[in-house]
């Protein structure tokens, strides 16, 4: 029997943000054990080079220090010919308050395994045991541990639920897919379809936990029922970090790590969910949906992940886009938000896609493939160059859903496609081929539907939103901004000043020579500040010329700008008056459960 890989991890110096980790291996590779740290974390498609945070590294065998060879930025090799156990000690600097890496101070600790656990290459399939120790010198601080990593039942020193001690993962892939939070968090527990769920909230907050549970439970149950019971996990944990300003989430097989603004959490006495709380519930719903879609149903390109480099797939529109479609849809279907609120959210998504001309230059298949260098590394030109596989992908999902429903008189829908993916890929572990979604859409909706889906995914034509929304008696109207004229820019406050964040292709500002980064000083001799541009532009007409002064770096420049008509790119959705019973029935099947 092969022996497990053993780790200990301890917050040795919270004020210096240092975790001390040791890895113990009974039988290192006699040819020279290779150890590596992932270059990226699944779910966040960017090379992050986590090994850069390892600040000290040593290896010991038989009481002596080993000479370690470096191969590249994330790989270490122990000497050949070691026939006994080896222990590797290293320190990890943890000061990134995000869901993707690790963070430690005197108030709490958080880590993803991808940041702290070296992989013993060739031994990934063994059991991995982790001893999570209380923070050094703070044993009485009342810290607990929240994680979906299973406690190492039956082992000496096995952790109890929410306690420090020994945890166990069946293999390395699982080890790095259960983030760990430690600190003095608030905790709420609930069951969804018989599966225990927990929410642990770290950071200062006044969250109404009962309200949160009352809202999360129906969302989780709606998703479990969509894919069919039993749920694929025995337990699920929402790890929430509440901060002043922040937003983010990362999905895992039995948990999610979330970062949110404390003002977005529900409070005692809150009535209907406000915009912030709706967004937070949407985020929870999104990451939870990933439990099936991307954590178990995966692109073939991710089976298995190669954590040393980029893993290319043209399918993120299906894994992120379809998940983005279902996140808000599950809120309305589970009765958390009204149909009017849902249409408002859908209108916002449509507007986001239409704000940039990138949608006419890049398809969502291309956007998926280039996620590593484009979507995840956006710059001032991104609106002109790329389309989001999240937002446009969710509109593709909407259209496919509406078409499947309309053409089958409500008998079939995207839910059937998701269930087929779950049965054929999620439950079997077989990855989805790059053109697998087109084949499946054809199987469920007919060959024509497959071709139509491919054209939307691989092409850059405008999506046929109006015509398919009509089939469920929803009107789509386009509105322009209030001023009636536009410069063709997106601005950002820079203290009291106004900076151009993006300059859109074909817009008035670009035609006049203004660039992203320019700081506006005056419009027709009147001072521009961070809040008055719209005011200065009202009463102006398309075709009028205005004089703009702006600083580019430290040089004052003058521009003659011919104002353009503001584009009608803001989508407003509404329920059609009257309407047909058939359309109403389709809409009920779509939005109600
Ligand atoms: Zn996602």
Short mmCIF file of N, CA and C in Angstrom, two decimals, residues 17 89 117 179-180 193 200 220 241 268 280 282 410 476 483 491 527:
data_model
loop_
_atom_site.label_atom_id
_atom_site.label_comp_id
_atom_site.label_asym_id
_atom_site.label_seq_id
_atom_site.Cartn_x
_atom_site.Cartn_y
_atom_site.Cartn_z
N UNK A 17 2.20 37.90 7.50
CA UNK A 17 1.43 37.24 6.44
C UNK A 17 2.11 35.96 5.96
N UNK A 89 10.28 21.89 3.81
CA UNK A 89 9.70 23.01 4.55
C UNK A 89 9.77 24.27 3.72
N UNK A 117 0.16 24.27 -1.40
CA UNK A 117 0.53 22.85 -1.37
C UNK A 117 1.33 22.46 -2.61
N UNK A 179 -10.82 25.30 -0.75
CA UNK A 179 -10.17 26.40 -0.03
C UNK A 179 -10.49 26.34 1.47
N UNK A 180 -9.64 26.96 2.26
CA UNK A 180 -9.77 26.91 3.72
C UNK A 180 -9.80 28.33 4.29
N UNK A 193 -32.28 19.90 -0.11
CA UNK A 193 -32.56 18.55 -0.61
C UNK A 193 -31.79 17.51 0.20
N UNK A 200 -20.09 30.56 5.97
CA UNK A 200 -19.18 31.15 6.96
C UNK A 200 -18.82 32.54 6.46
N UNK A 220 -30.48 26.92 -3.94
CA UNK A 220 -29.71 25.66 -4.01
C UNK A 220 -30.64 24.52 -4.39
N UNK A 241 -16.10 36.43 2.40
CA UNK A 241 -15.27 37.45 3.04
C UNK A 241 -15.95 38.79 2.79
N UNK A 268 -31.05 42.89 9.30
CA UNK A 268 -32.31 42.63 9.99
C UNK A 268 -33.29 43.76 9.66
N UNK A 280 -25.38 39.94 -4.88
CA UNK A 280 -24.71 38.93 -4.05
C UNK A 280 -25.38 37.57 -4.21
N UNK A 282 -27.03 36.59 -6.77
CA UNK A 282 -26.68 36.14 -8.12
C UNK A 282 -25.29 35.52 -8.14
N UNK A 410 -42.91 24.44 -25.68
CA UNK A 410 -42.64 24.35 -24.25
C UNK A 410 -42.25 22.96 -23.77
N UNK A 476 -38.25 44.39 -26.37
CA UNK A 476 -36.91 44.95 -26.18
C UNK A 476 -36.88 46.30 -26.88
N UNK A 483 -28.34 62.82 -22.41
CA UNK A 483 -27.91 64.07 -23.03
C UNK A 483 -28.24 64.14 -24.52
N UNK A 491 -15.77 57.28 -18.97
CA UNK A 491 -14.90 58.11 -18.14
C UNK A 491 -14.74 57.52 -16.75
N UNK A 527 -14.69 74.66 -17.04
CA UNK A 527 -13.95 73.60 -16.37
C UNK A 527 -14.74 72.29 -16.32
#
